[in-house]
Short mmCIF file of C-alpha atoms in Angstrom, two decimals:
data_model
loop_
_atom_site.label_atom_id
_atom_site.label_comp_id
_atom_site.label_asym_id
_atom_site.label_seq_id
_atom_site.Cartn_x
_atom_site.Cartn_y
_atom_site.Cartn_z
CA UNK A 1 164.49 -31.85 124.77
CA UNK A 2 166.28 -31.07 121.76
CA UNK A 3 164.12 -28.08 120.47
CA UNK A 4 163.34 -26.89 123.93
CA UNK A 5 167.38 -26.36 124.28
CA UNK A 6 167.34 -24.82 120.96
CA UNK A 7 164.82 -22.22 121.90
CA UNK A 8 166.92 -21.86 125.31
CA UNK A 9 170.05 -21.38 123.90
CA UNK A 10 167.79 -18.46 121.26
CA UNK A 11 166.79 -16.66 124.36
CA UNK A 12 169.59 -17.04 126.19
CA UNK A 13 171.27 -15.04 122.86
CA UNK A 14 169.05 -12.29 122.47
CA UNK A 15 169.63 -11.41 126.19
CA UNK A 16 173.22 -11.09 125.47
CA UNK A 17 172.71 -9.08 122.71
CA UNK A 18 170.50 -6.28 124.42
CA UNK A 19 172.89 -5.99 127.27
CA UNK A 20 176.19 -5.26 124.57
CA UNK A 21 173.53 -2.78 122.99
CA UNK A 22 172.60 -0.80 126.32
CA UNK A 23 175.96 -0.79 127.73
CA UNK A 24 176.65 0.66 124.15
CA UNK A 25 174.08 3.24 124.38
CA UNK A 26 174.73 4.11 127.64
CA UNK A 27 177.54 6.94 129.41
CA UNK A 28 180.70 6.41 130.21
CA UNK A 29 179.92 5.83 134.36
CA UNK A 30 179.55 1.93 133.13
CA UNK A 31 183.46 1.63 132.94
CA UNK A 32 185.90 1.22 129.93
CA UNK A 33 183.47 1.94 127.13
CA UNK A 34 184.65 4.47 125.12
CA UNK A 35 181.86 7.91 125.25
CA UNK A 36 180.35 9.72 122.09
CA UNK A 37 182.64 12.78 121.69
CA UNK A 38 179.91 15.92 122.47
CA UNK A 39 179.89 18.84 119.70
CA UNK A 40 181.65 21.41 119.94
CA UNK A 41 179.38 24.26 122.32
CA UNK A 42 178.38 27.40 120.34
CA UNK A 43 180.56 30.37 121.06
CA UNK A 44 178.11 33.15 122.58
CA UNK A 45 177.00 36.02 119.99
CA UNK A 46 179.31 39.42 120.96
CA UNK A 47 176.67 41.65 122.53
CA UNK A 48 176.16 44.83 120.00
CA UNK A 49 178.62 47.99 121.30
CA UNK A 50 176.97 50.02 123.57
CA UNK A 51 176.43 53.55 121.88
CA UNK A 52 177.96 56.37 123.74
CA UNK A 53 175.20 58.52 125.64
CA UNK A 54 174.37 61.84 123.70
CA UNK A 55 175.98 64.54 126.46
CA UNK A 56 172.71 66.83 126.87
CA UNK A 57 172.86 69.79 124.23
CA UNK A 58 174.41 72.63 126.59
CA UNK A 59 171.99 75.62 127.20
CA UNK A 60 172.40 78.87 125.16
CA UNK A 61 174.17 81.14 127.32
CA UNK A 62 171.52 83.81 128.34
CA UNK A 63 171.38 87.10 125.95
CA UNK A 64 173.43 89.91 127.84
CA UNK A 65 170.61 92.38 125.95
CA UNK A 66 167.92 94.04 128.30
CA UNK A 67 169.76 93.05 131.90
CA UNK A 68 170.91 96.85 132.45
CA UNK A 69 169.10 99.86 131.97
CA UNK A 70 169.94 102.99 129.57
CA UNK A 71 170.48 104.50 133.03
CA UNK A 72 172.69 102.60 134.44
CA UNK A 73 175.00 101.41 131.31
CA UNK A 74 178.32 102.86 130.94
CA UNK A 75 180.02 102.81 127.87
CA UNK A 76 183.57 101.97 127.81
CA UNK A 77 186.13 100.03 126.31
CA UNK A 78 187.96 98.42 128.78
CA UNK A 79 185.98 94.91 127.74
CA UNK A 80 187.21 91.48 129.28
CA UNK A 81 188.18 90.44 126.00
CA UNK A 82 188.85 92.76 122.86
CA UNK A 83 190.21 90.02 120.97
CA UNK A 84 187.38 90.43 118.14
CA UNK A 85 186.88 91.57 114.92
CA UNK A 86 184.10 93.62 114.47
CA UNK A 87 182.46 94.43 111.26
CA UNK A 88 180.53 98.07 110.61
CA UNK A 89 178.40 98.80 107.72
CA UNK A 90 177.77 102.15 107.55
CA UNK A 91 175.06 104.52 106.09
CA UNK A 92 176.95 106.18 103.78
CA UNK A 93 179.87 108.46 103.57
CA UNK A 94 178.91 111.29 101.06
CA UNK A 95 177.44 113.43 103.68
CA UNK A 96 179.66 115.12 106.51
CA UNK A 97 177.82 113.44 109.38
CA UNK A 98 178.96 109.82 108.50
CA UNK A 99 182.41 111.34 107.92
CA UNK A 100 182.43 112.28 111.48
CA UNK A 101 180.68 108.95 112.34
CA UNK A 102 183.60 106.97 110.42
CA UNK A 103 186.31 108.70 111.88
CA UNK A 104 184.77 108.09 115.50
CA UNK A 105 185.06 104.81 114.64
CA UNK A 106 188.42 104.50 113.47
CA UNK A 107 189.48 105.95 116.61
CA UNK A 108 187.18 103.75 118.79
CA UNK A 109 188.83 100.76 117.44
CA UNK A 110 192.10 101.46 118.09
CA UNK A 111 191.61 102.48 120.98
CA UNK A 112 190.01 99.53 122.24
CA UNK A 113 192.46 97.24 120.23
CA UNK A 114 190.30 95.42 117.80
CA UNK A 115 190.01 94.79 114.59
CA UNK A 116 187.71 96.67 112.42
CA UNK A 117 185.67 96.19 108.99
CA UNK A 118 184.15 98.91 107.97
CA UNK A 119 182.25 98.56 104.64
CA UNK A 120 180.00 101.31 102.67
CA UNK A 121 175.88 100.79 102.51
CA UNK A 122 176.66 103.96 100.33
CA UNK A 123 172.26 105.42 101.11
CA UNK A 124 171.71 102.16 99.16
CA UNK A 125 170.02 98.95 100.26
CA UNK A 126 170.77 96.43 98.24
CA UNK A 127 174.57 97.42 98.83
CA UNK A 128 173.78 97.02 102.43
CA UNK A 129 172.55 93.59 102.43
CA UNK A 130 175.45 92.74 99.69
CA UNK A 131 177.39 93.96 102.74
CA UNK A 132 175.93 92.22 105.29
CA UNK A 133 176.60 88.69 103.44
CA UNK A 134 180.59 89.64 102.81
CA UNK A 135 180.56 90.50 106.39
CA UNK A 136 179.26 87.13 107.35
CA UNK A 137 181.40 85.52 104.87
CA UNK A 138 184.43 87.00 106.96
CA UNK A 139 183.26 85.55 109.71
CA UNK A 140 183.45 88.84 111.84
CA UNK A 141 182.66 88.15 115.62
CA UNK A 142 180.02 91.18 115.92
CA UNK A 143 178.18 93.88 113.45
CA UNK A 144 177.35 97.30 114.06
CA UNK A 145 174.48 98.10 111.61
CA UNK A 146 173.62 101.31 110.42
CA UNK A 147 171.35 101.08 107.52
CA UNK A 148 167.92 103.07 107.30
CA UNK A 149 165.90 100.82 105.18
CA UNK A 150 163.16 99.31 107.33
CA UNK A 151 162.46 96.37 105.47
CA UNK A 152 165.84 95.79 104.48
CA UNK A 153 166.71 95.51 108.32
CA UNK A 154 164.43 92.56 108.33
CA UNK A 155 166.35 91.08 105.66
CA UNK A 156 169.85 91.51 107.19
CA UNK A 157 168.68 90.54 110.35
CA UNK A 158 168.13 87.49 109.55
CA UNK A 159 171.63 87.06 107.75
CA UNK A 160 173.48 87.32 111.07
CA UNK A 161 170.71 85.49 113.02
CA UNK A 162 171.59 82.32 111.22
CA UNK A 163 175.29 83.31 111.20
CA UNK A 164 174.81 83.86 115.42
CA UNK A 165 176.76 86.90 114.21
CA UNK A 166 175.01 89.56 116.91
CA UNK A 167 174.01 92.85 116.04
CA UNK A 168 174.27 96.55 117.23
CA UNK A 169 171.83 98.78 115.54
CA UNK A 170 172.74 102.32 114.93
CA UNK A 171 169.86 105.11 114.46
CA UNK A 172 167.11 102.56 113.00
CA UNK A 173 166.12 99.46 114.73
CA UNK A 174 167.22 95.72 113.70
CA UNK A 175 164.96 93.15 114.57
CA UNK A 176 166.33 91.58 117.54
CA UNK A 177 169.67 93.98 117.71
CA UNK A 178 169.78 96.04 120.96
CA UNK A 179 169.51 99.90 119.57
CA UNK A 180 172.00 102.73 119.74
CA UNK A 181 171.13 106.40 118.96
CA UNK A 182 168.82 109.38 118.65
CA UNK A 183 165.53 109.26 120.80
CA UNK A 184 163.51 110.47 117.46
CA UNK A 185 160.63 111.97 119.84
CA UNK A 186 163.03 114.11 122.22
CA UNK A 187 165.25 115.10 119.22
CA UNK A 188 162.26 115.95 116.66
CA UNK A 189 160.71 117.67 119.96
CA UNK A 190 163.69 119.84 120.65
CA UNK A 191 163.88 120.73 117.20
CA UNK A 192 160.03 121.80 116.67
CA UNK A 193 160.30 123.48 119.31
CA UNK A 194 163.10 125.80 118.89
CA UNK A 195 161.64 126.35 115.55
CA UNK A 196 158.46 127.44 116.73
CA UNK A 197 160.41 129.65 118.96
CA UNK A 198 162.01 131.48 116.03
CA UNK A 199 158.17 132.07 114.23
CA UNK A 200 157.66 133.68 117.71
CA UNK A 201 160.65 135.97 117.83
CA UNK A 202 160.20 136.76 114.47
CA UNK A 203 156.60 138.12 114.46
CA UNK A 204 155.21 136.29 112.14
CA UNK A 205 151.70 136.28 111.48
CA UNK A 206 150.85 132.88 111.75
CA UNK A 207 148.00 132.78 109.42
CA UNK A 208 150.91 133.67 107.03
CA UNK A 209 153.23 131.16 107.61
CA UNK A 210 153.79 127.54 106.50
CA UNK A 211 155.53 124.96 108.51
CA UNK A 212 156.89 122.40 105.84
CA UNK A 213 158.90 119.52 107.11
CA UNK A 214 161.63 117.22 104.79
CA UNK A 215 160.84 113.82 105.84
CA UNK A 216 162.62 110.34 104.73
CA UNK A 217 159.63 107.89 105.08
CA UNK A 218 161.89 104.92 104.29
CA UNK A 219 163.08 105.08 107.12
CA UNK A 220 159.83 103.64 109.10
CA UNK A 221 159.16 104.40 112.62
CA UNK A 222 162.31 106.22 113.61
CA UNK A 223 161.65 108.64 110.78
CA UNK A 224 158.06 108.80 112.42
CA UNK A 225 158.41 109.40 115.24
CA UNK A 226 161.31 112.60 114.68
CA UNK A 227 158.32 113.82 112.13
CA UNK A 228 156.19 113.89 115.09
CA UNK A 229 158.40 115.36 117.65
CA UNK A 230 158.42 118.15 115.38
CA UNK A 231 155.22 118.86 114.97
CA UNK A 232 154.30 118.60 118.79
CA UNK A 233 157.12 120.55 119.60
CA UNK A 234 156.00 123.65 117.21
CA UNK A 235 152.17 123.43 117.57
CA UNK A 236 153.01 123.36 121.80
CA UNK A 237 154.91 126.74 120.95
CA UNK A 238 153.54 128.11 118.71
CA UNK A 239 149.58 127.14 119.96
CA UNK A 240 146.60 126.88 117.61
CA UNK A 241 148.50 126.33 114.13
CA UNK A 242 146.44 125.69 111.43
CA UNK A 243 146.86 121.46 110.20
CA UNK A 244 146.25 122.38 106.95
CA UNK A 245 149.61 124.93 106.80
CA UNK A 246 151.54 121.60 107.92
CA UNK A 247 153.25 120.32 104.71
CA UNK A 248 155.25 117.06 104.50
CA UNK A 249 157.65 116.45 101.40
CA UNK A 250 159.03 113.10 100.90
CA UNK A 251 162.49 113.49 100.03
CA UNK A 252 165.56 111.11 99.12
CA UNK A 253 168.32 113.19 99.67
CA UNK A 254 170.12 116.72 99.16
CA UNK A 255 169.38 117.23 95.77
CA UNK A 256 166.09 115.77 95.51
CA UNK A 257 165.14 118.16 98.98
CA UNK A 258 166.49 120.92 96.70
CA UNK A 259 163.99 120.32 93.95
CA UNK A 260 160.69 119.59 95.58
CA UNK A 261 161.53 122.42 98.15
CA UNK A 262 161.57 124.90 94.66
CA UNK A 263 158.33 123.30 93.67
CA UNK A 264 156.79 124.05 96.97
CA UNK A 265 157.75 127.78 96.96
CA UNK A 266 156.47 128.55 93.48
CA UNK A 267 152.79 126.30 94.00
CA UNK A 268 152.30 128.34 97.92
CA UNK A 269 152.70 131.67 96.99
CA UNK A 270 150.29 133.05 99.29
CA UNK A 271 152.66 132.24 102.04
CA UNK A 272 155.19 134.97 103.12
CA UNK A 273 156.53 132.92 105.46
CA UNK A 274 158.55 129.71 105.80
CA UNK A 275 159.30 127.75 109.06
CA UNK A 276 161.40 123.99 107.57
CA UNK A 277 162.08 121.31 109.93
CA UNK A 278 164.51 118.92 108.59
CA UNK A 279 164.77 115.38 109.68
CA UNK A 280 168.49 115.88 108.71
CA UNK A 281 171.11 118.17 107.56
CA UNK A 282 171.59 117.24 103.80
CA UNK A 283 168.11 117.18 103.10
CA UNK A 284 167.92 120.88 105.21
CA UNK A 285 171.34 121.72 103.04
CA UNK A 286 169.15 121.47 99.66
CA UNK A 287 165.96 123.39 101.62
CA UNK A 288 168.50 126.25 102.20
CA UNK A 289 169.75 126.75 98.96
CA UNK A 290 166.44 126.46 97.28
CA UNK A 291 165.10 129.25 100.03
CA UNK A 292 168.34 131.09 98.98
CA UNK A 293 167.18 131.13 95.45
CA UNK A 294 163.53 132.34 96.17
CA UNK A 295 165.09 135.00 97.77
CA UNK A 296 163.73 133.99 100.98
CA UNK A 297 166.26 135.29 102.99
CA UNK A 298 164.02 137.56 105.61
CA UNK A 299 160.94 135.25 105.79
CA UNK A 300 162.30 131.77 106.61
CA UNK A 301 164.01 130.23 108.93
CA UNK A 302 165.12 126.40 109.22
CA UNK A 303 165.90 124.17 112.03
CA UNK A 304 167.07 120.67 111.33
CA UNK A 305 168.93 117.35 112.90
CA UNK A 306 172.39 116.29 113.07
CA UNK A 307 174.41 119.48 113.30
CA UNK A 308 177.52 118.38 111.47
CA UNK A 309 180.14 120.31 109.73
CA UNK A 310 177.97 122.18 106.87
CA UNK A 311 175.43 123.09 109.35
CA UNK A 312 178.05 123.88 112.07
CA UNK A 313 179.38 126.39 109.55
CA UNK A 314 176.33 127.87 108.74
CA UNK A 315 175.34 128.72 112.07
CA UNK A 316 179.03 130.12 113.28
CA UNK A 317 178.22 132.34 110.33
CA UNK A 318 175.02 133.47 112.19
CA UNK A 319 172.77 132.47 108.40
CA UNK A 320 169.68 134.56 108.41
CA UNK A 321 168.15 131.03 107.39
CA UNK A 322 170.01 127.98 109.20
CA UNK A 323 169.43 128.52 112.65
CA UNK A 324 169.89 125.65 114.59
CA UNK A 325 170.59 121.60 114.38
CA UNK A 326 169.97 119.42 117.19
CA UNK A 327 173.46 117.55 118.15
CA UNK A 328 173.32 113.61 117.72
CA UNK A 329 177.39 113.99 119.36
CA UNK A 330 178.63 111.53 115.51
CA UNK A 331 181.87 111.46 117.10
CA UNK A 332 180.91 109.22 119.77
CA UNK A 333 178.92 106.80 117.82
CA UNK A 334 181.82 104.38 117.14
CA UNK A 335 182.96 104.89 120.83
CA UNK A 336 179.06 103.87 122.13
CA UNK A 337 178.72 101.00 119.47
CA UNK A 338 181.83 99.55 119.79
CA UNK A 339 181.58 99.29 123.35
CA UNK A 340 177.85 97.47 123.58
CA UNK A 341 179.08 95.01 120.84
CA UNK A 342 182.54 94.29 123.13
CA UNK A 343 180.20 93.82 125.87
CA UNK A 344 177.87 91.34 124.28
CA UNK A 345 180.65 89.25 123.26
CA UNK A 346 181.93 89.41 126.66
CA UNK A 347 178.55 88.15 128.27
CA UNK A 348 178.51 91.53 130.03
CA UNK A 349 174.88 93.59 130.52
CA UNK A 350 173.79 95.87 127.68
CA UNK A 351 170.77 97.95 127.54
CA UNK A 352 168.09 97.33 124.93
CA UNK A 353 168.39 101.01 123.55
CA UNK A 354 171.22 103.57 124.62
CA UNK A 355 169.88 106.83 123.17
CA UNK A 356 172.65 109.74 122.57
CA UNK A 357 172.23 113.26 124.82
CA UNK A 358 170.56 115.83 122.49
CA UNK A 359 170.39 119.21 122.70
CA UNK A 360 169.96 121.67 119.97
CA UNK A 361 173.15 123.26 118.20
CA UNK A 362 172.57 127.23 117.59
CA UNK A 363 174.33 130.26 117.98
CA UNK A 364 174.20 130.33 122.26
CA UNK A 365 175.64 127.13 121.63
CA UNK A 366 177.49 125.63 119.23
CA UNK A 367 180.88 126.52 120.51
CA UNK A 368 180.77 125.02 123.72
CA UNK A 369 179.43 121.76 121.64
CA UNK A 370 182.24 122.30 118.76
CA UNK A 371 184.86 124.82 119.81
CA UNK A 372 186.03 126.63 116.67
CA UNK A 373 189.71 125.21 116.90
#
């Protein structure tokens, strides 16, 4: 009895014992047991900023160049907007064509109410592109190029394409620049032409004469294709000339025209006559007096391109050697430029190329092209 209550009273305990234990264990629905105090929850990570969305990059506003004829352009400058600056390099100024081309634009400008920087390529391409970088340094709004260097176009094209400065090209293309001024076929053309004329008046024998022409191959095509306007234009007129009394000197300016034009007369003797296309008037200006000094007075005659005051003066003076000078209108070039550059920055239509009206300056005309007064 005794150990059998013993192990009773041992079972009895140990069934106690596990109940305290699971109703220690257990959750606070059993009553008045105090509960384990839960950790404290995690705050939730911050979700990463949302980026903003790129806006799409806007479209390039579509080149005004090409959506207008020649035709149908007209230049003006009533533009939109004339609030600009507009930056010029120009040929050169030592001949009196530029002059004329300078003080059209000095005019233009203020007349249209702009600002204007005009710098000096003075015939010399390095200066031009040293130019070119000043100009995009002053952060001009447009540039009128004139600068006959082909390869040096190239060159300064490229300056104001990575400026987005646009261009206006004056007389000799820039890559990508929409073109203003002589159509070198119709010009060279006109003046062949009239110069054949004059062989043909004169009564030359042809198998006696020489054609020689006063070329600037620098220049590239432009100066090409005047060359060959010339040379159509006097072989149409005067029909079945000889190639091989067709002459070209490559000349790089007034002086240099002088020179080689007294080297020509003294190696072709067996020419007595002398018909000189010019694909300008300073170049024709050294011709002349080298003719002058061969005495050539009565047995040639020259017909060049630009007709500007020199040439004007010889042919009011009825020269028995400067006949004629086809008319590129200088004064007007600022007035033309200035008004295709306003409209590109305007978003208005330009044409790709806006030649100039030519027709040849000579005695039956030069006063109705550049009264006297």
């Amino acid at each position: 009895m005794g150990r059998l209550t013993r192990r009773l009273r041992l079972v009895v305990g140990l069934f106690v014992a596990f109940a305290l234990v699971a109703v220690a264990c257990g959750d606070d629905d059993g009553g008045d047991t105090a509960a384990e105090t839960p950790a404290p929850a995690e705050e939730p990570a911050e979700e990463p900023a949302e980026e903003p969305a790129e806006e799409p990059a806007e479209e390039p506003a579509e080149s005004p160049v090409g959506l207008v004829s020649t035709e149908d352009y007209v230049a003006d400058l009533e533009a939109a907007n004339t609030d600009f600056t507009i930056g010029v390099g120009i040929l050169g100024l030592a001949i009196d064509f530029h002059v004329i081309v300078e003080e059209g634009f000095n005019s233009a400008a203020a007349e249209a109410g702009i600002d204007l920087v005009l710098l000096d390529n003075n015939y010399d391409a390095a200066q031009a592109v040293e130019n070119a970088r000043a100009l995009v340094v002053q952060d001009v709004d447009a540039v009128i190029e004139y600068q006959c260097d082909a390869p040096t176009n190239e060159i300064i094209a490229e300056l104001f394409e990575e400026a987005n400065i646009p261009v206006v090209a004056i007389d000799c293309p820039v890559p990508g620049a929409p073109f203003f001024g002589g159509n070198n076929t119709v010009a060279g053309t006109i003046g062949g032409e009239a110069l054949g004329q004059l062989v043909l008046d004169n009564g030359w024998d042809v198998d006696s004469t020489a054609f020689v022409y006063l070329d600037f191959t620098p220049a590239g095509e432009p100066a090409a294709a005047r060359r060959q306007g010339y040379i159509d234009g006097f072989t149409n007129v005067v029909s079945g000339f000889p190639d091989d009394q067709i002459f070209d000197l490559d000349t790089e300016g007034t002086e240099d025209a002088l020179n080689q034009m007294r080297s020509w007369i003294s190696g072709h003797p067996e020419f007595d006559f002398i018909a000189v296309g010019s694909i300008e008037d300073g170049r024709a200006l050294g011709a002349h007096g080298a003719l002058v000094g061969a005495g050539r007075e009565d047995s040639s005659v020259l017909v060049s391109q630009g007709c500007d005051g020199t040439a004007q003066d010889f042919i009011r003076a009825d020269d028995p050697i400067f006949k004629g000078s086809v008319d590129y209108g200088p004064a007007l070039y600022g007035f033309n430029t200035i008004s295709i550059a306003l409209d590109i920055l305007n978003g208005d239509p330009v044409p790709e190329e806006f030649f100039v009206d030519h027709v040849n300056c000579e005695a039956s005309t030069i006063d109705e092209l550049y009264p006297a007064n």
